Coordinates of C-alpha atoms in Angstrom, one line a residue:
Chain Z
X1471 CA -23.1 -2.9 -21.4
X1472 CA -22.3 -5.4 -24.1
X1473 CA -23.1 -3.9 -27.5
X1474 CA -23.6 -6.9 -29.9
X1475 CA -21.1 -7.1 -32.7
X1476 CA -22.3 -5.0 -35.6
X1477 CA -20.7 -3.2 -38.5
X1478 CA -18.7 -1.1 -36.0
X1479 CA -17.4 -4.2 -34.3
X1480 CA -14.9 -4.7 -37.1
X1481 CA -13.0 -1.6 -36.0
X1482 CA -13.2 -2.6 -32.4
X1483 CA -11.7 -6.0 -33.2
X1484 CA -8.9 -4.4 -35.3
X1485 CA -7.4 -2.9 -32.1
X1486 CA -7.1 -6.4 -30.8
X1487 CA -4.9 -7.6 -33.7
X1488 CA -1.5 -6.5 -32.2
X1489 CA -2.2 -7.9 -28.8
X1490 CA -3.4 -11.2 -30.4
X1491 CA -0.1 -11.4 -32.3
X1492 CA 1.9 -10.7 -29.2
X1493 CA 0.1 -13.2 -27.0
X1494 CA -0.2 -15.9 -29.7
X1495 CA 3.4 -15.6 -30.9
X1496 CA 5.2 -15.1 -27.6
X1497 CA 3.0 -17.0 -25.1
X1498 CA 0.9 -19.7 -26.8
X1499 CA 3.7 -20.9 -29.1
X1500 CA 6.5 -20.9 -26.5
X1501 CA 4.2 -22.6 -24.1
X1502 CA 3.3 -25.3 -26.6
X1503 CA 7.0 -25.9 -27.4
X1504 CA 7.5 -27.1 -23.8
X1505 CA 4.9 -29.8 -24.2
X1506 CA 6.3 -30.8 -27.6
X1507 CA 9.9 -30.8 -26.3
X1508 CA 9.0 -33.0 -23.3
X1509 CA 8.3 -35.9 -25.7
X1510 CA 11.2 -35.1 -28.1
X1511 CA 14.2 -37.4 -28.7
X1512 CA 17.4 -36.3 -26.9
X1513 CA 20.5 -36.8 -29.0
X1514 CA 24.0 -37.7 -27.8
X1515 CA 25.2 -34.3 -29.0
X1516 CA 22.9 -32.5 -26.5
X1517 CA 20.5 -31.4 -29.2
X1518 CA 17.1 -32.9 -29.6
X1519 CA 14.6 -33.6 -32.5
X1520 CA 10.9 -33.4 -32.1
X1521 CA 9.0 -36.7 -32.1
X1522 CA 7.1 -38.8 -29.6
X1523 CA 9.3 -40.3 -27.0
X1524 CA 8.0 -40.9 -23.5
X1525 CA 11.5 -41.7 -22.1
X1526 CA 11.7 -38.5 -20.1
X1527 CA 8.5 -39.1 -18.2
X1528 CA 9.6 -42.7 -17.6
X1529 CA 12.9 -41.4 -16.3
X1530 CA 11.0 -39.1 -14.0
X1531 CA 8.8 -41.8 -12.5
X1532 CA 11.7 -44.3 -12.1
X1533 CA 14.4 -42.0 -10.6
X1534 CA 15.1 -39.8 -7.6
X1535 CA 13.2 -37.0 -9.4
X1536 CA 9.8 -38.2 -8.3
X1537 CA 11.0 -38.0 -4.7
X1538 CA 12.2 -34.4 -5.4
X1539 CA 8.8 -33.5 -6.7
X1540 CA 7.1 -34.9 -3.5
X1541 CA 9.7 -33.0 -1.4
X1542 CA 9.0 -29.8 -3.3
X1543 CA 5.2 -30.2 -2.7
X1544 CA 5.6 -30.9 1.0
X1545 CA 8.1 -28.0 1.4
X1546 CA 5.7 -25.6 -0.4
X1547 CA 2.8 -26.7 1.7
X1548 CA 4.7 -26.2 4.9
X1549 CA 5.8 -22.7 3.9
X1550 CA 2.2 -21.9 3.0
X1551 CA 1.0 -23.0 6.4
X1552 CA 3.8 -21.2 8.3
X1553 CA 3.5 -17.9 6.5
X1554 CA -0.3 -17.8 6.8
X1555 CA 0.0 -18.5 10.6
X1556 CA 2.4 -15.6 10.9
X1557 CA 0.7 -13.3 8.5
X1558 CA -2.9 -13.7 9.6
X1559 CA -2.8 -12.1 13.0
X1560 CA -0.3 -9.5 11.7
X1561 CA -2.6 -8.4 8.8
X1562 CA -5.6 -8.4 11.2
X1563 CA -3.8 -5.9 13.4
X1564 CA -2.5 -4.0 10.4
X1565 CA -6.0 -3.3 9.0
X1566 CA -7.0 -1.7 12.4
X1567 CA -4.2 0.9 12.1
X1568 CA -4.7 4.5 11.0
X1569 CA -4.7 5.0 7.2
X1570 CA -1.3 6.7 7.3
X1571 CA 0.4 3.9 9.3
X1572 CA -1.3 1.3 7.1
X1573 CA -0.1 2.9 3.9
X1574 CA 3.5 3.1 5.1
X1575 CA 3.4 -0.6 6.0
X1576 CA 1.8 -1.5 2.6
X1577 CA 4.5 0.4 0.7
X1578 CA 7.3 -1.3 2.7
X1579 CA 5.7 -4.7 2.2
X1580 CA 5.3 -4.1 -1.5
X1581 CA 8.9 -3.0 -1.7
X1582 CA 10.1 -6.1 0.0
X1583 CA 7.9 -8.3 -2.1
X1584 CA 9.5 -7.0 -5.2
X1585 CA 13.0 -7.3 -4.0
X1586 CA 14.9 -9.8 -6.2
X1587 CA 15.1 -13.4 -4.7
X1588 CA 18.8 -13.1 -5.4
X1589 CA 19.1 -10.2 -3.0
X1590 CA 16.9 -11.9 -0.3
X1591 CA 19.1 -15.1 -0.5
X1592 CA 22.2 -12.9 -0.2
X1593 CA 20.8 -11.0 2.8
X1594 CA 20.1 -14.3 4.7
X1595 CA 23.4 -15.8 3.6
X1596 CA 25.1 -12.9 5.5
X1597 CA 22.7 -13.2 8.5
X1598 CA 23.6 -16.9 8.7
X1599 CA 27.3 -16.5 8.1
X1600 CA 30.0 -17.0 10.7
X1601 CA 31.8 -13.7 10.2
X1602 CA 28.8 -11.3 10.1
X1603 CA 25.8 -13.3 11.1
X1604 CA 23.3 -13.4 14.0
X1605 CA 25.5 -15.9 16.0
X1606 CA 27.8 -13.0 16.5
X1607 CA 25.0 -11.2 18.2
X1608 CA 24.4 -14.2 20.5
X1609 CA 28.2 -14.2 21.3
X1610 CA 28.0 -10.5 22.2
X1611 CA 25.0 -11.2 24.4
X1612 CA 26.9 -14.0 26.1
X1613 CA 24.6 -16.8 25.0
X1614 CA 27.2 -18.5 22.8
X1615 CA 31.0 -19.0 23.1
X1616 CA 31.9 -18.5 19.5
X1617 CA 30.1 -17.6 16.3
X1618 CA 29.3 -20.4 13.8
X1619 CA 27.7 -20.7 10.4
X1620 CA 24.0 -21.6 10.1
X1621 CA 23.9 -22.1 6.3
X1622 CA 23.6 -24.2 4.2
X1623 CA 21.0 -26.1 6.1
X1624 CA 17.3 -27.1 6.0
X1625 CA 16.5 -24.5 8.6
X1626 CA 18.1 -21.7 6.5
X1627 CA 16.1 -22.7 3.4
X1628 CA 12.9 -22.7 5.5
X1629 CA 13.6 -19.3 7.0
X1630 CA 14.6 -17.8 3.6
X1631 CA 11.4 -19.1 2.0
X1632 CA 9.1 -17.9 4.7
X1633 CA 10.8 -14.5 4.4
X1634 CA 10.1 -14.6 0.6
X1635 CA 6.4 -15.7 1.1
X1636 CA 5.4 -13.5 4.1
X1637 CA 4.8 -10.2 2.1
X1638 CA 2.6 -12.1 -0.4
X1639 CA 0.6 -13.7 2.4
X1640 CA 0.0 -10.3 4.1
X1641 CA -1.1 -8.7 0.8
X1642 CA -3.4 -11.5 -0.1
X1643 CA -5.1 -11.5 3.3
X1644 CA -5.3 -7.7 3.4
X1645 CA -8.4 -7.2 1.1
X1646 CA -10.5 -9.7 3.0
X1647 CA -9.5 -8.5 6.4
X1648 CA -10.0 -4.8 5.4
X1649 CA -13.5 -5.5 4.2
X1650 CA -14.3 -7.5 7.3
X1651 CA -17.5 -6.1 8.8
X1652 CA -16.3 -4.5 12.0
X1653 CA -19.9 -4.5 13.4
X1654 CA -19.7 -8.3 13.6
X1655 CA -16.8 -8.0 15.9
X1656 CA -18.5 -5.3 18.0
X1657 CA -21.6 -7.5 18.2
X1658 CA -19.6 -10.5 19.4
X1659 CA -17.8 -8.4 22.0
X1660 CA -21.0 -6.7 23.2
X1661 CA -22.4 -10.2 23.7
X1662 CA -19.5 -10.9 26.1
X1663 CA -17.0 -12.7 23.9
X1664 CA -13.3 -12.1 24.7
X1665 CA -11.1 -10.7 21.9
X1666 CA -9.5 -14.1 21.5
X1667 CA -12.8 -15.9 21.3
X1668 CA -14.0 -13.3 18.8
X1669 CA -10.9 -13.9 16.7
X1670 CA -11.5 -17.7 16.5
X1671 CA -15.3 -17.8 16.2
X1672 CA -15.9 -14.7 14.0
X1673 CA -12.8 -13.4 12.2
X1674 CA -11.3 -16.7 11.3
X1675 CA -14.4 -18.4 9.7
X1676 CA -15.3 -15.3 7.8
X1677 CA -11.8 -15.2 6.2
X1678 CA -11.7 -18.8 5.2
X1679 CA -11.8 -18.2 1.4
X1680 CA -9.0 -15.6 1.6
X1681 CA -6.9 -18.0 3.7
X1682 CA -7.4 -20.8 1.2
X1683 CA -6.6 -18.7 -1.9
X1684 CA -3.7 -17.0 -0.1
X1685 CA -2.4 -20.5 0.8
X1686 CA -2.6 -21.6 -2.9
X1687 CA -0.7 -18.5 -4.1
X1688 CA 2.1 -19.0 -1.5
X1689 CA 2.3 -22.7 -2.4
X1690 CA 2.7 -21.9 -6.1
X1691 CA 5.1 -19.1 -5.3
X1692 CA 7.3 -21.4 -3.2
X1693 CA 7.3 -24.1 -5.9
X1694 CA 8.8 -21.4 -8.2
X1695 CA 11.6 -20.3 -5.8
X1696 CA 14.9 -20.9 -7.5
X1697 CA 17.7 -19.0 -5.7
X1698 CA 16.9 -19.5 -2.0
X1699 CA 17.2 -23.3 -2.0
X1700 CA 20.4 -23.1 -4.1
X1701 CA 22.1 -20.5 -2.0
X1702 CA 20.9 -21.4 1.5
X1703 CA 20.6 -25.2 1.1
X1704 CA 22.6 -28.2 0.0
X1705 CA 21.8 -30.0 -3.3
X1706 CA 19.6 -32.3 -1.2
X1707 CA 17.4 -29.2 -0.5
X1708 CA 16.9 -28.3 -4.2
X1709 CA 13.3 -28.1 -5.4
X1710 CA 11.9 -29.0 -8.8
X1711 CA 12.4 -25.5 -10.1
X1712 CA 16.1 -25.6 -9.3
X1713 CA 16.4 -29.0 -10.9
X1714 CA 14.7 -27.8 -14.1
X1715 CA 17.2 -24.9 -14.4
X1716 CA 20.0 -27.4 -13.8
X1717 CA 18.8 -29.8 -16.5
X1718 CA 18.2 -27.0 -19.0
X1719 CA 21.3 -24.9 -18.6
X1720 CA 24.1 -27.1 -17.0
X1721 CA 23.1 -30.5 -18.4
X1722 CA 21.7 -29.3 -21.8
X1723 CA 18.9 -31.8 -21.6
X1724 CA 16.0 -29.7 -22.8
X1725 CA 13.5 -32.6 -23.3
X1726 CA 14.0 -33.8 -19.7
X1727 CA 13.8 -30.2 -18.4
X1728 CA 10.6 -29.8 -20.3
X1729 CA 9.1 -33.0 -18.9
X1730 CA 9.9 -31.7 -15.4
X1731 CA 8.4 -28.4 -16.3
X1732 CA 5.2 -30.1 -17.4
X1733 CA 5.1 -32.0 -14.1
X1734 CA 5.6 -28.7 -12.2
X1735 CA 2.8 -27.1 -14.3
X1736 CA 0.5 -30.0 -13.5
X1737 CA 1.3 -29.8 -9.8
X1738 CA 0.5 -26.0 -9.7
X1739 CA -2.5 -26.5 -11.9
X1740 CA -3.9 -29.3 -9.8
X1741 CA -3.6 -27.3 -6.5
X1742 CA -5.1 -24.2 -8.1
X1743 CA -8.0 -26.3 -9.6
X1744 CA -8.8 -28.4 -6.6
X1745 CA -8.8 -25.4 -4.2
X1746 CA -10.8 -23.3 -6.7
X1747 CA -13.4 -26.1 -6.7
X1748 CA -13.4 -26.3 -2.9
X1749 CA -13.8 -22.6 -2.6
X1750 CA -16.7 -22.3 -5.1
X1751 CA -19.8 -20.9 -3.7
X1752 CA -18.0 -19.3 -0.7
X1753 CA -16.5 -15.9 -0.8
X1754 CA -17.9 -13.3 -3.2
Chain R
X946 CA -3.5 -9.2 25.9
X947 CA -2.1 -5.9 24.6
X948 CA 1.4 -6.9 25.7
X949 CA 1.2 -10.2 23.8
X950 CA -0.2 -8.3 20.7
X951 CA 2.6 -5.7 20.7
X952 CA 5.3 -8.3 21.3
X953 CA 4.0 -10.3 18.4
X954 CA 3.8 -7.3 16.1
X955 CA 7.4 -6.3 17.1
X956 CA 8.7 -9.8 16.3
X957 CA 7.1 -9.9 12.9
X958 CA 8.3 -6.4 12.1
X959 CA 11.8 -7.3 13.2
X960 CA 11.7 -10.4 11.0
X961 CA 10.6 -8.3 8.0
X962 CA 12.9 -5.3 8.5
X963 CA 15.9 -6.9 10.4
X964 CA 17.7 -8.4 7.4
X965 CA 17.4 -5.0 5.5
X966 CA 19.0 -3.2 8.5
X967 CA 21.9 -5.7 8.6
X968 CA 22.4 -5.3 4.8
X969 CA 22.3 -1.5 5.0
X970 CA 24.9 -1.4 7.7
X971 CA 27.1 -3.8 5.7
X972 CA 26.8 -1.5 2.7
X973 CA 28.2 1.5 4.6
X974 CA 31.2 -0.5 5.7
X975 CA 34.5 1.1 4.8
X976 CA 36.5 -2.2 4.7
X977 CA 36.9 -4.6 1.9
X978 CA 35.0 -7.5 3.4
X979 CA 31.7 -8.2 5.0
X980 CA 31.5 -7.6 8.7
X981 CA 28.7 -6.9 11.1
X982 CA 28.7 -4.7 13.2
X983 CA 30.4 -2.6 10.4
X984 CA 33.8 -1.1 10.7
X985 CA 33.9 2.6 9.8
X986 CA 31.5 4.5 7.5
X987 CA 31.7 5.2 3.8
X988 CA 29.7 5.5 0.6
X989 CA 32.4 3.8 -1.4
X990 CA 30.3 0.7 -2.2
X991 CA 27.6 2.9 -3.6
X992 CA 30.1 4.9 -5.7
X993 CA 31.4 1.5 -6.9
X994 CA 28.1 0.6 -8.6
X995 CA 28.5 3.6 -10.9
X996 CA 32.3 3.7 -11.1
X997 CA 32.9 0.1 -11.8
X998 CA 32.3 -0.6 -15.5
X999 CA 30.9 -4.1 -15.0
X1000 CA 28.4 -3.2 -12.4
X1001 CA 27.4 -0.1 -14.2
X1002 CA 26.8 -1.9 -17.5
X1003 CA 24.6 -4.5 -15.7
X1004 CA 22.6 -1.7 -14.1
X1005 CA 22.2 0.0 -17.5
X1006 CA 21.1 -3.3 -19.1
X1007 CA 18.5 -3.8 -16.4
X1008 CA 17.1 -0.3 -16.6
X1009 CA 16.8 -0.4 -20.4
X1010 CA 15.1 -3.8 -20.3
X1011 CA 12.7 -2.8 -17.5
X1012 CA 11.8 0.4 -19.2
X1013 CA 11.1 -1.1 -22.7
X1014 CA 9.3 -4.1 -21.4
X1015 CA 7.0 -2.0 -19.2
X1016 CA 6.2 0.3 -22.0
X1017 CA 5.4 -2.6 -24.3
X1018 CA 3.3 -4.4 -21.6
X1019 CA 1.1 -1.3 -21.1
X1020 CA 0.7 -0.9 -24.9
X1021 CA -0.4 -4.5 -25.3
X1022 CA -2.6 -4.5 -22.2
X1023 CA -4.5 -1.3 -22.9
X1024 CA -6.5 -2.4 -26.0
X1025 CA -7.3 -5.8 -24.4
X1026 CA -8.5 -4.4 -21.1
X1027 CA -10.5 -1.7 -23.0
X1028 CA -12.2 -4.1 -25.4
X1029 CA -13.1 -6.5 -22.6
X1030 CA -14.6 -3.8 -20.4
X1031 CA -16.2 -1.4 -23.0
X1032 CA -17.7 -3.9 -25.4
X1033 CA -17.6 -7.1 -23.3
X1034 CA -16.1 -8.9 -26.4
X1035 CA -15.7 -12.6 -25.4
X1036 CA -12.5 -12.9 -27.5
X1037 CA -11.0 -9.9 -25.5
X1038 CA -11.8 -11.7 -22.3
X1039 CA -10.0 -14.8 -23.5
X1040 CA -6.9 -12.7 -24.4
X1041 CA -7.2 -11.2 -20.9
X1042 CA -7.0 -14.6 -19.2
X1043 CA -4.2 -15.7 -21.5
X1044 CA -2.2 -12.5 -20.7
X1045 CA -2.5 -13.1 -17.0
X1046 CA -1.6 -16.8 -17.1
X1047 CA 2.3 -16.5 -17.4
X1048 CA 2.5 -14.5 -14.2
X1049 CA 0.6 -17.0 -12.1
X1050 CA 2.8 -20.0 -13.1
X1051 CA 6.2 -20.7 -11.5
X1052 CA 8.5 -18.4 -13.5
X1053 CA 10.9 -21.3 -14.4
X1054 CA 8.1 -22.7 -16.7
X1055 CA 7.9 -19.5 -18.8
X1056 CA 11.7 -19.1 -18.7
X1057 CA 12.1 -22.6 -20.2
X1058 CA 9.4 -21.8 -22.8
X1059 CA 11.2 -18.7 -23.9
X1060 CA 14.6 -20.5 -24.0
X1061 CA 13.0 -23.1 -26.3
X1062 CA 11.3 -20.5 -28.4
X1063 CA 14.3 -18.3 -28.9
X1064 CA 16.7 -21.1 -29.6
X1065 CA 14.3 -22.5 -32.2
X1066 CA 13.9 -19.1 -33.9
X1067 CA 17.6 -18.3 -33.7
X1068 CA 17.0 -15.3 -31.5
X1069 CA 18.6 -16.8 -28.4
X1070 CA 20.8 -14.2 -26.6
X1071 CA 19.4 -11.2 -28.5
X1072 CA 18.8 -8.2 -26.4
X1073 CA 15.2 -7.9 -27.8
X1074 CA 14.5 -11.5 -26.6
X1075 CA 14.7 -10.6 -22.9
X1076 CA 12.6 -7.5 -23.5
X1077 CA 9.8 -9.5 -25.2
X1078 CA 10.0 -12.2 -22.5
X1079 CA 9.7 -9.7 -19.7
X1080 CA 6.8 -8.0 -21.5
X1081 CA 4.9 -11.3 -21.7
X1082 CA 5.7 -12.4 -18.2
X1083 CA 4.7 -9.1 -16.6
X1084 CA 1.7 -8.3 -18.9
X1085 CA -0.6 -9.4 -16.1
X1086 CA 0.2 -6.3 -14.0
X1087 CA -1.0 -3.6 -16.4
X1088 CA -3.9 -5.8 -17.5
X1089 CA -5.1 -6.0 -13.9
X1090 CA -4.5 -2.4 -12.9
X1091 CA -6.0 -1.0 -16.1
X1092 CA -9.1 -3.2 -15.8
X1093 CA -9.5 -2.0 -12.2
X1094 CA -9.2 1.6 -13.4
X1095 CA -11.8 1.1 -16.1
X1096 CA -14.2 -0.5 -13.7
X1097 CA -14.1 2.6 -11.5
X1098 CA -15.5 4.7 -14.4
X1099 CA -19.2 5.5 -14.2
X1100 CA -20.9 4.1 -17.3
X1101 CA -23.6 6.8 -17.1
X1102 CA -20.9 9.3 -18.0
X1103 CA -20.3 7.5 -21.3
X1104 CA -24.1 7.3 -22.0
X1105 CA -24.4 11.0 -21.3
X1106 CA -21.6 12.0 -23.6
X1107 CA -23.0 9.7 -26.4
X1108 CA -26.4 11.4 -26.0
X1109 CA -24.7 14.8 -26.3
X1110 CA -23.2 13.6 -29.7
X1111 CA -19.7 12.4 -28.8
X1112 CA -18.4 9.5 -30.9
X1113 CA -16.4 6.5 -29.5
X1114 CA -13.1 8.2 -30.3
X1115 CA -14.0 11.4 -28.4
X1116 CA -15.3 9.5 -25.4
X1117 CA -12.1 7.5 -25.3
X1118 CA -9.9 10.6 -25.5
X1119 CA -11.8 12.9 -23.1
X1120 CA -13.2 10.5 -20.5
X1121 CA -11.7 7.0 -20.5
X1122 CA -8.1 7.8 -21.2
X1123 CA -7.7 10.5 -18.5
X1124 CA -9.4 8.3 -15.9
X1125 CA -7.5 5.1 -16.7
X1126 CA -4.2 6.9 -17.0
X1127 CA -3.2 6.7 -13.3
X1128 CA -3.9 3.0 -13.3
X1129 CA -1.9 2.5 -16.5
X1130 CA 1.0 4.4 -14.9
X1131 CA 0.7 2.2 -11.8
X1132 CA 0.8 -0.9 -14.1
X1133 CA 3.9 0.5 -15.7
X1134 CA 5.6 1.1 -12.3
X1135 CA 4.7 -2.5 -11.0
X1136 CA 6.2 -3.9 -14.3
X1137 CA 9.3 -1.8 -14.1
X1138 CA 10.1 -2.8 -10.5
X1139 CA 9.5 -6.5 -11.1
X1140 CA 11.5 -6.6 -14.3
X1141 CA 14.4 -4.9 -12.6
X1142 CA 14.4 -7.7 -10.0
X1143 CA 13.7 -10.6 -12.3
X1144 CA 16.4 -13.3 -12.5
X1145 CA 15.5 -16.7 -14.1
X1146 CA 13.8 -15.5 -17.3
X1147 CA 16.7 -13.1 -18.0
X1148 CA 19.2 -15.9 -17.3
X1149 CA 17.5 -18.3 -19.7
X1150 CA 17.1 -15.8 -22.6
X1151 CA 20.3 -13.7 -22.5
X1152 CA 22.2 -15.1 -19.5
X1153 CA 25.3 -15.8 -21.5
X1154 CA 25.3 -12.6 -23.7
X1155 CA 24.1 -9.8 -21.5
X1156 CA 24.4 -9.5 -17.7
X1157 CA 21.5 -7.9 -15.9
X1158 CA 21.9 -6.8 -12.3
X1159 CA 20.3 -9.9 -10.7
X1160 CA 22.4 -12.2 -12.9
X1161 CA 25.6 -10.3 -12.0
X1162 CA 24.7 -10.5 -8.3
X1163 CA 24.1 -14.2 -8.5
X1164 CA 27.4 -14.8 -10.2
X1165 CA 29.1 -12.5 -7.6
X1166 CA 27.7 -14.4 -4.6
X1167 CA 28.8 -17.7 -6.1
X1168 CA 32.4 -16.6 -6.8
X1169 CA 33.2 -14.5 -3.8
X1170 CA 31.6 -11.6 -1.8
X1171 CA 31.7 -7.9 -2.4
X1172 CA 30.0 -5.3 -0.3
X1173 CA 28.7 -3.8 -3.6
X1174 CA 25.9 -6.4 -3.5
X1175 CA 24.8 -5.0 -0.1
X1176 CA 24.8 -1.5 -1.5
X1177 CA 22.7 -2.7 -4.5
X1178 CA 20.2 -4.3 -2.2
X1179 CA 19.8 -1.0 -0.4
X1180 CA 19.6 0.9 -3.7
X1181 CA 16.9 -1.4 -5.0
X1182 CA 14.9 -1.3 -1.8
X1183 CA 15.0 2.5 -1.9
X1184 CA 13.9 2.5 -5.6
X1185 CA 11.0 0.1 -4.8
X1186 CA 9.9 2.2 -1.8
X1187 CA 10.0 5.5 -3.8
X1188 CA 8.0 4.0 -6.7
X1189 CA 5.3 2.4 -4.5
X1190 CA 5.3 5.5 -2.3
X1191 CA 4.6 7.6 -5.4
X1192 CA 1.7 5.2 -6.3
X1193 CA 0.4 5.5 -2.7
X1194 CA 0.6 9.3 -2.8
X1195 CA -0.9 9.9 -6.3
X1196 CA -3.0 6.8 -6.7
X1197 CA -5.3 4.8 -4.6
X1198 CA -3.1 2.1 -3.2
X1199 CA -5.6 0.3 -1.0
X1200 CA -8.0 0.1 -3.9
X1201 CA -5.4 -1.3 -6.2
X1202 CA -4.6 -3.9 -3.6
X1203 CA -8.3 -4.8 -3.5
X1204 CA -9.1 -3.4 0.0
X1205 CA -11.9 -1.1 -1.0
X1206 CA -14.9 -2.1 -3.2
X1207 CA -16.4 1.4 -3.7

C-alpha cells in the first residue's frame, strides 16, 4: 500500500523532520568529518587544519600499518571460519530442542552477546592467569606440575575473540536453521541416508546463504574488537581498531586515525559488498 | 552418534558458560585478591559496587546514559519506521537505511566520527554528547524491532477501520500503536542493554570527563585487580538475562530473532 504523495503527504513528511535532523546532524556530518579529516594537515602542536594532504594515506602504505591491516583481515577471517564451524552443528541441534529449552538458550546467548567486551576480556584474563586460571585445574588433576600464565599470547587473543563471536554466529544461523524444512531431512533419511550424510548433503547446502552472511557479520565484528586484543595480546597482536584508538587518543593524530578508519571502513564495505553480490539470487 | 553429539553439545555449552561460572565464584570470594577456587563466601564485592562512591557514580552515569539514549532512539525510530511501512515513502526508506548503518560498521569508526564532531562543535566531554552518540549508534535496534512489529499488522484491519470512518490519527492511536508497542519496548530494552555495555564510543566522547562502568572497569584492569569487577560482570549478566527473559515471556523472541515468518 503506497499512497502516492498528495495534499495529505505534507503532514506525513512533517513527522520525518525531527528524525532527519537527528540523522543528518549526528550521523551524516560526523561521518563526513572522518573523510575530511583523513586528508587534513597535521600540525606540530597536535592540532590539524582541513585541507588536502594525502600524507596520511602515503604513511599507511609505506609503513608497518599496511601489515597490521592485512593481519587484522586474516585474523577476522580465521575467527569467522572457526566460530561458524563451532556454531553450525550447535545451532542445528538447538533448533531441534523443545520450545522451552530453546528459549532459555536464546536468552542466555543474547545475554552473553550483550556482555561488554571489557568484561569478556577480564573473564578470560582471569582464566588465563597463573593465580586463578585453568592451569590450576590441570595441576589439581595432576596433568601439570605447577600453574603458569597463558596470556598475553596469540592463543589467548584467538580464544577470546571466538568467545566474543560465537553468540553472534549462533543467532545469525538460528533463523535459517529454524526454517529449514524438516521434511527434506525426513525424506533423505527415509531414502536411507545416514544422519551424517543428510547433514552434509541436505542441511549444509540449503544453509549456504546464512553461513555466508553470518561469516561476513562475524568478520566485521572481529575487525571492530578493541579490548580483547589489547588485554589478552601483546602490541604485536593489536588489530586496526586498536591502532585507530591509539592514534586518536594517545598520539593525538586525528588525521592519521581518520585515514586508518577510512581504510577499515573500505575493508568492511568491500567484504559486505562482495559477499552480498555473491549471495544475490540465492536465499530468499 | 548420540554420544558424539552430546559430548559436542556439552563442550560448547562449557565453553560458553564456563568463564561465567569462574567469574561468579570469584565474585563471592571473601578475600581481597582473585583466587579460584574461591576462599570463603561473601557478598562484600556486590555491596562494594553500591557503597564505593567511584563505582556507584560510574554505575549511575551508565544507567542515566542508557535510559536517555534508548528513549531518544525509540522516539527517532518510530516516525521513520512508521512512514516507511505505512506510506512507503522512499525518503523514509533512505532514512531507515542511514539509521541502521552506524550499527553495522566497526564501532571505532563511529566513535572517531563523534570525537571529531564534538571537538569541532566544542561539545567534547559534555554529558549530552555521549547520550546523542549512543542514540545514533543504537538507533538500528528500535528501527528493526518496530519495523518487524509493524509488518505483523494485518493491513485489512486498517482498510476496514478507514471504511468505518476512522481517520489516520484514530487508526494510529487505536490499532497501530497498541500493536507496535511491545516491539518498541523490545527495541528500547535492546538499546538499554547495549548502551550499558558500550565502551569505545563512551571513551571517545566523554572518556576524560565522565566515567561509565565499562570505562571504569577497563581502567581498573589496567591498574590492578579488584574482585568488584567480577561482581559487576555477574550483575550485568543477571540484568541482561532478566531483560531478555522478560522479552521472551511477554514478546515473541523467536520472531524477533527472525526464526518464524508467519
